[in-house]
């Protein structure tokens, strides 16, 4: 009877853990699509830096394919060229290193903090896996 109970508990834990993992990958994909894709592109192929136009309003700048002075930091490098390990290292570096306040990496650290404040903690391993298998060589 005890053996049977242990087997049922083991089976339930395996099923529950696979269910939770699937949900985490799905949530990671949603976070990428709604937050990260704004700067890194829908297919993780990057977003080119926009030309700044002094004195242009944000509404007019958007229509002209330019950036107003208020929106000058809309840029994200491509991520689909990295291996899963490289992506993981880059994400971990963002959490562990201090960057000067003017660097792109410091902006990404702030963005990551804002995203996690809204969405909850993002597992670096899951995000690296998602990007690599969805957009990188792991999905081909």
PDB file of C-alpha atoms in Angstrom:
ATOM      1  CA  UNK A   1       0.000   0.000   0.000  1.00  0.00           C
ATOM      2  CA  UNK A   2       2.821   2.403   0.843  1.00  0.00           C
ATOM      3  CA  UNK A   3       4.626   1.563  -2.405  1.00  0.00           C
ATOM      4  CA  UNK A   4       1.468   2.271  -4.367  1.00  0.00           C
ATOM      5  CA  UNK A   5       1.036   5.628  -2.628  1.00  0.00           C
ATOM      6  CA  UNK A   6       4.633   6.585  -3.389  1.00  0.00           C
ATOM      7  CA  UNK A   7       4.185   5.675  -7.045  1.00  0.00           C
ATOM      8  CA  UNK A   8       1.038   7.777  -7.328  1.00  0.00           C
ATOM      9  CA  UNK A   9       2.753  10.723  -5.626  1.00  0.00           C
ATOM     10  CA  UNK A  10       5.788  10.373  -7.918  1.00  0.00           C
ATOM     11  CA  UNK A  11       3.622  10.263 -11.019  1.00  0.00           C
ATOM     12  CA  UNK A  12       1.640  13.286  -9.872  1.00  0.00           C
ATOM     13  CA  UNK A  13       4.803  15.285  -9.215  1.00  0.00           C
ATOM     14  CA  UNK A  14       6.219  14.425 -12.657  1.00  0.00           C
ATOM     15  CA  UNK A  15       2.993  15.460 -14.377  1.00  0.00           C
ATOM     16  CA  UNK A  16       2.718  18.634 -12.333  1.00  0.00           C
ATOM     17  CA  UNK A  17       6.326  19.647 -12.981  1.00  0.00           C
ATOM     18  CA  UNK A  18       5.955  19.136 -16.742  1.00  0.00           C
ATOM     19  CA  UNK A  19       2.734  21.159 -16.686  1.00  0.00           C
ATOM     20  CA  UNK A  20       4.423  24.022 -14.814  1.00  0.00           C
ATOM     21  CA  UNK A  21       7.413  23.950 -17.154  1.00  0.00           C
ATOM     22  CA  UNK A  22       5.194  24.162 -20.235  1.00  0.00           C
ATOM     23  CA  UNK A  23       3.388  27.124 -18.747  1.00  0.00           C
ATOM     24  CA  UNK A  24       6.703  28.843 -17.964  1.00  0.00           C
ATOM     25  CA  UNK A  25       7.932  28.510 -21.573  1.00  0.00           C
ATOM     26  CA  UNK A  26       4.612  29.871 -22.819  1.00  0.00           C
ATOM     27  CA  UNK A  27       4.841  32.811 -20.401  1.00  0.00           C
ATOM     28  CA  UNK A  28       8.447  33.416 -21.478  1.00  0.00           C
ATOM     29  CA  UNK A  29       7.289  33.588 -25.107  1.00  0.00           C
ATOM     30  CA  UNK A  30       4.559  36.046 -24.190  1.00  0.00           C
ATOM     31  CA  UNK A  31       7.053  38.235 -22.323  1.00  0.00           C
ATOM     32  CA  UNK A  32       9.392  38.236 -25.320  1.00  0.00           C
ATOM     33  CA  UNK A  33       6.570  39.131 -27.728  1.00  0.00           C
ATOM     34  CA  UNK A  34       5.117  41.916 -25.591  1.00  0.00           C
ATOM     35  CA  UNK A  35       8.281  43.393 -24.059  1.00  0.00           C
ATOM     36  CA  UNK A  36      11.575  42.294 -25.654  1.00  0.00           C
ATOM     37  CA  UNK A  37      10.418  42.351 -29.289  1.00  0.00           C
ATOM     38  CA  UNK A  38       9.948  46.125 -29.040  1.00  0.00           C
ATOM     39  CA  UNK A  39      13.736  46.571 -29.066  1.00  0.00           C
ATOM     40  CA  UNK A  40      15.120  43.261 -30.331  1.00  0.00           C
ATOM     41  CA  UNK A  41      12.631  42.648 -33.139  1.00  0.00           C
ATOM     42  CA  UNK A  42       9.728  40.259 -33.627  1.00  0.00           C
ATOM     43  CA  UNK A  43      12.112  37.600 -34.978  1.00  0.00           C
ATOM     44  CA  UNK A  44      15.018  38.617 -32.685  1.00  0.00           C
ATOM     45  CA  UNK A  45      16.776  40.075 -35.717  1.00  0.00           C
ATOM     46  CA  UNK A  46      17.348  43.435 -34.019  1.00  0.00           C
ATOM     47  CA  UNK A  47      15.977  46.921 -34.442  1.00  0.00           C
ATOM     48  CA  UNK A  48      18.252  49.514 -36.069  1.00  0.00           C
ATOM     49  CA  UNK A  49      18.978  52.679 -34.145  1.00  0.00           C
ATOM     50  CA  UNK A  50      16.664  55.446 -35.274  1.00  0.00           C
ATOM     51  CA  UNK A  51      17.962  58.837 -36.340  1.00  0.00           C
ATOM     52  CA  UNK A  52      17.229  61.514 -33.790  1.00  0.00           C
ATOM     53  CA  UNK A  53      15.486  64.607 -35.046  1.00  0.00           C
ATOM     54  CA  UNK A  54      15.844  67.661 -32.812  1.00  0.00           C
ATOM     55  CA  UNK A  55      12.625  69.520 -32.125  1.00  0.00           C
ATOM     56  CA  UNK A  56      10.371  66.849 -33.614  1.00  0.00           C
ATOM     57  CA  UNK A  57       7.375  65.639 -31.618  1.00  0.00           C
ATOM     58  CA  UNK A  58       7.030  61.932 -30.871  1.00  0.00           C
ATOM     59  CA  UNK A  59       3.892  61.700 -33.083  1.00  0.00           C
ATOM     60  CA  UNK A  60       5.575  63.285 -36.118  1.00  0.00           C
ATOM     61  CA  UNK A  61       8.768  61.296 -35.564  1.00  0.00           C
ATOM     62  CA  UNK A  62       6.898  57.990 -35.636  1.00  0.00           C
ATOM     63  CA  UNK A  63       5.271  58.895 -38.946  1.00  0.00           C
ATOM     64  CA  UNK A  64       8.649  59.863 -40.437  1.00  0.00           C
ATOM     65  CA  UNK A  65      10.512  56.748 -39.236  1.00  0.00           C
ATOM     66  CA  UNK A  66      12.680  58.802 -36.917  1.00  0.00           C
ATOM     67  CA  UNK A  67      13.054  59.211 -33.200  1.00  0.00           C
ATOM     68  CA  UNK A  68      12.176  62.305 -31.247  1.00  0.00           C
ATOM     69  CA  UNK A  69      14.641  63.444 -28.606  1.00  0.00           C
ATOM     70  CA  UNK A  70      12.498  61.815 -25.914  1.00  0.00           C
ATOM     71  CA  UNK A  71      12.645  58.412 -27.600  1.00  0.00           C
ATOM     72  CA  UNK A  72      16.292  58.209 -28.617  1.00  0.00           C
ATOM     73  CA  UNK A  73      17.108  54.856 -26.956  1.00  0.00           C
ATOM     74  CA  UNK A  74      14.955  52.579 -29.094  1.00  0.00           C
ATOM     75  CA  UNK A  75      17.578  50.118 -30.264  1.00  0.00           C
ATOM     76  CA  UNK A  76      18.198  46.443 -29.738  1.00  0.00           C
ATOM     77  CA  UNK A  77      20.880  44.266 -31.287  1.00  0.00           C
ATOM     78  CA  UNK A  78      19.963  40.967 -32.964  1.00  0.00           C
ATOM     79  CA  UNK A  79      19.731  37.972 -30.646  1.00  0.00           C
ATOM     80  CA  UNK A  80      19.076  35.226 -33.202  1.00  0.00           C
ATOM     81  CA  UNK A  81      22.772  34.824 -34.023  1.00  0.00           C
ATOM     82  CA  UNK A  82      23.811  33.658 -30.542  1.00  0.00           C
ATOM     83  CA  UNK A  83      23.957  30.124 -29.178  1.00  0.00           C
ATOM     84  CA  UNK A  84      21.829  29.228 -26.167  1.00  0.00           C
ATOM     85  CA  UNK A  85      24.906  29.341 -23.914  1.00  0.00           C
ATOM     86  CA  UNK A  86      25.903  32.780 -25.223  1.00  0.00           C
ATOM     87  CA  UNK A  87      22.396  34.115 -24.636  1.00  0.00           C
ATOM     88  CA  UNK A  88      22.404  32.706 -21.124  1.00  0.00           C
ATOM     89  CA  UNK A  89      25.781  34.294 -20.377  1.00  0.00           C
ATOM     90  CA  UNK A  90      24.595  37.659 -21.686  1.00  0.00           C
ATOM     91  CA  UNK A  91      21.436  37.563 -19.575  1.00  0.00           C
ATOM     92  CA  UNK A  92      23.395  36.551 -16.491  1.00  0.00           C
ATOM     93  CA  UNK A  93      25.947  39.320 -17.144  1.00  0.00           C
ATOM     94  CA  UNK A  94      23.139  41.882 -17.205  1.00  0.00           C
ATOM     95  CA  UNK A  95      22.126  40.819 -13.715  1.00  0.00           C
ATOM     96  CA  UNK A  96      25.646  40.597 -12.289  1.00  0.00           C
ATOM     97  CA  UNK A  97      27.603  43.581 -13.649  1.00  0.00           C
ATOM     98  CA  UNK A  98      27.475  47.290 -13.054  1.00  0.00           C
ATOM     99  CA  UNK A  99      27.562  49.350 -16.238  1.00  0.00           C
ATOM    100  CA  UNK A 100      28.060  53.065 -16.624  1.00  0.00           C
ATOM    101  CA  UNK A 101      24.793  54.944 -16.787  1.00  0.00           C
ATOM    102  CA  UNK A 102      25.189  55.880 -20.472  1.00  0.00           C
ATOM    103  CA  UNK A 103      25.807  52.396 -21.889  1.00  0.00           C
ATOM    104  CA  UNK A 104      23.238  50.300 -23.729  1.00  0.00           C
ATOM    105  CA  UNK A 105      23.657  47.567 -21.106  1.00  0.00           C
ATOM    106  CA  UNK A 106      22.660  49.871 -18.262  1.00  0.00           C
ATOM    107  CA  UNK A 107      19.472  50.731 -20.155  1.00  0.00           C
ATOM    108  CA  UNK A 108      18.780  47.027 -20.624  1.00  0.00           C
ATOM    109  CA  UNK A 109      19.302  46.435 -16.880  1.00  0.00           C
ATOM    110  CA  UNK A 110      16.687  49.095 -16.117  1.00  0.00           C
ATOM    111  CA  UNK A 111      14.317  47.628 -18.711  1.00  0.00           C
ATOM    112  CA  UNK A 112      14.752  44.159 -17.228  1.00  0.00           C
ATOM    113  CA  UNK A 113      13.927  45.468 -13.746  1.00  0.00           C
ATOM    114  CA  UNK A 114      10.770  47.165 -15.067  1.00  0.00           C
ATOM    115  CA  UNK A 115       9.692  44.053 -16.966  1.00  0.00           C
ATOM    116  CA  UNK A 116      10.213  41.813 -13.937  1.00  0.00           C
ATOM    117  CA  UNK A 117       8.325  44.269 -11.723  1.00  0.00           C
ATOM    118  CA  UNK A 118       5.318  43.864 -14.052  1.00  0.00           C
ATOM    119  CA  UNK A 119       5.647  40.227 -15.111  1.00  0.00           C
ATOM    120  CA  UNK A 120       7.499  38.566 -12.238  1.00  0.00           C
ATOM    121  CA  UNK A 121      10.941  36.955 -12.175  1.00  0.00           C
ATOM    122  CA  UNK A 122      12.143  35.774 -15.577  1.00  0.00           C
ATOM    123  CA  UNK A 123      14.342  32.678 -15.615  1.00  0.00           C
ATOM    124  CA  UNK A 124      17.444  33.429 -17.693  1.00  0.00           C
ATOM    125  CA  UNK A 125      17.666  29.771 -18.742  1.00  0.00           C
ATOM    126  CA  UNK A 126      14.085  29.740 -20.040  1.00  0.00           C
ATOM    127  CA  UNK A 127      14.494  33.015 -21.937  1.00  0.00           C
ATOM    128  CA  UNK A 128      17.760  31.858 -23.532  1.00  0.00           C
ATOM    129  CA  UNK A 129      16.114  28.556 -24.496  1.00  0.00           C
ATOM    130  CA  UNK A 130      13.065  30.324 -25.920  1.00  0.00           C
ATOM    131  CA  UNK A 131      15.095  32.746 -28.057  1.00  0.00           C
ATOM    132  CA  UNK A 132      17.466  30.047 -29.288  1.00  0.00           C
ATOM    133  CA  UNK A 133      14.794  27.463 -30.167  1.00  0.00           C
ATOM    134  CA  UNK A 134      12.310  29.958 -31.603  1.00  0.00           C
ATOM    135  CA  UNK A 135      14.563  32.314 -33.561  1.00  0.00           C
ATOM    136  CA  UNK A 136      18.096  30.923 -33.518  1.00  0.00           C
ATOM    137  CA  UNK A 137      19.804  27.819 -34.883  1.00  0.00           C
ATOM    138  CA  UNK A 138      18.023  25.588 -32.329  1.00  0.00           C
ATOM    139  CA  UNK A 139      14.720  26.025 -34.155  1.00  0.00           C
ATOM    140  CA  UNK A 140      15.939  25.261 -37.653  1.00  0.00           C
TER     141      UNK A 140
END
